[in-house]
């Protein structure tokens, strides 16, 4: 079973993306996409339960981005 959550965010200086993963999840990825649908960053999530990822503005140009949390169990 695999679940995916899509959301969008605006980055100027930095953005914190909070997530919660059940203990049963084997693998989880946070993928960042530009508004053209190109994947520009992929982050493996190793923490189970509540966690967060900070995306710094120095990593991306200012703008609106999409992220997908992809997990399997």
mmCIF file of N, CA and C in Angstrom, residues 10 14 17 19-20 22 28 30-31 34 43 46 64:
data_model
loop_
_atom_site.group_PDB
_atom_site.id
_atom_site.type_symbol
_atom_site.label_atom_id
_atom_site.label_comp_id
_atom_site.label_asym_id
_atom_site.label_seq_id
_atom_site.Cartn_x
_atom_site.Cartn_y
_atom_site.Cartn_z
ATOM 1 N N UNK A 10 4.932 28.373 -0.398
ATOM 2 C CA UNK A 10 5.634 29.545 -0.911
ATOM 3 C C UNK A 10 6.954 29.643 -0.173
ATOM 4 N N UNK A 14 12.681 30.717 4.198
ATOM 5 C CA UNK A 14 12.675 29.285 4.503
ATOM 6 C C UNK A 14 11.251 28.846 4.790
ATOM 7 N N UNK A 17 8.184 22.156 6.690
ATOM 8 C CA UNK A 17 7.120 21.217 6.327
ATOM 9 C C UNK A 17 7.042 20.181 7.446
ATOM 10 N N UNK A 19 5.309 16.802 9.221
ATOM 11 C CA UNK A 19 4.661 15.575 8.779
ATOM 12 C C UNK A 19 4.520 14.620 9.957
ATOM 13 N N UNK A 20 3.689 13.612 9.765
ATOM 14 C CA UNK A 20 3.520 12.557 10.756
ATOM 15 C C UNK A 20 3.451 11.233 10.009
ATOM 16 N N UNK A 22 3.268 6.939 10.429
ATOM 17 C CA UNK A 22 3.073 5.795 11.316
ATOM 18 C C UNK A 22 4.352 4.955 11.418
ATOM 19 N N UNK A 28 9.745 6.434 3.199
ATOM 20 C CA UNK A 28 8.989 7.664 2.975
ATOM 21 C C UNK A 28 9.901 8.690 2.315
ATOM 22 N N UNK A 30 9.957 12.836 0.740
ATOM 23 C CA UNK A 30 9.356 14.141 0.527
ATOM 24 C C UNK A 30 9.962 14.667 -0.769
ATOM 25 N N UNK A 31 9.132 14.832 -1.797
ATOM 26 C CA UNK A 31 9.604 15.278 -3.097
ATOM 27 C C UNK A 31 9.118 16.702 -3.342
ATOM 28 N N UNK A 34 8.684 21.991 -8.934
ATOM 29 C CA UNK A 34 8.389 23.364 -9.328
ATOM 30 C C UNK A 34 6.990 23.386 -9.948
ATOM 31 N N UNK A 43 13.886 14.110 -0.585
ATOM 32 C CA UNK A 43 14.438 13.932 0.758
ATOM 33 C C UNK A 43 13.884 12.643 1.347
ATOM 34 N N UNK A 46 13.504 9.552 7.571
ATOM 35 C CA UNK A 46 13.822 8.398 8.413
ATOM 36 C C UNK A 46 13.072 8.423 9.747
ATOM 37 N N UNK A 64 6.568 29.613 -5.735
ATOM 38 C CA UNK A 64 5.618 28.635 -5.206
ATOM 39 C C UNK A 64 6.047 27.258 -5.687
#
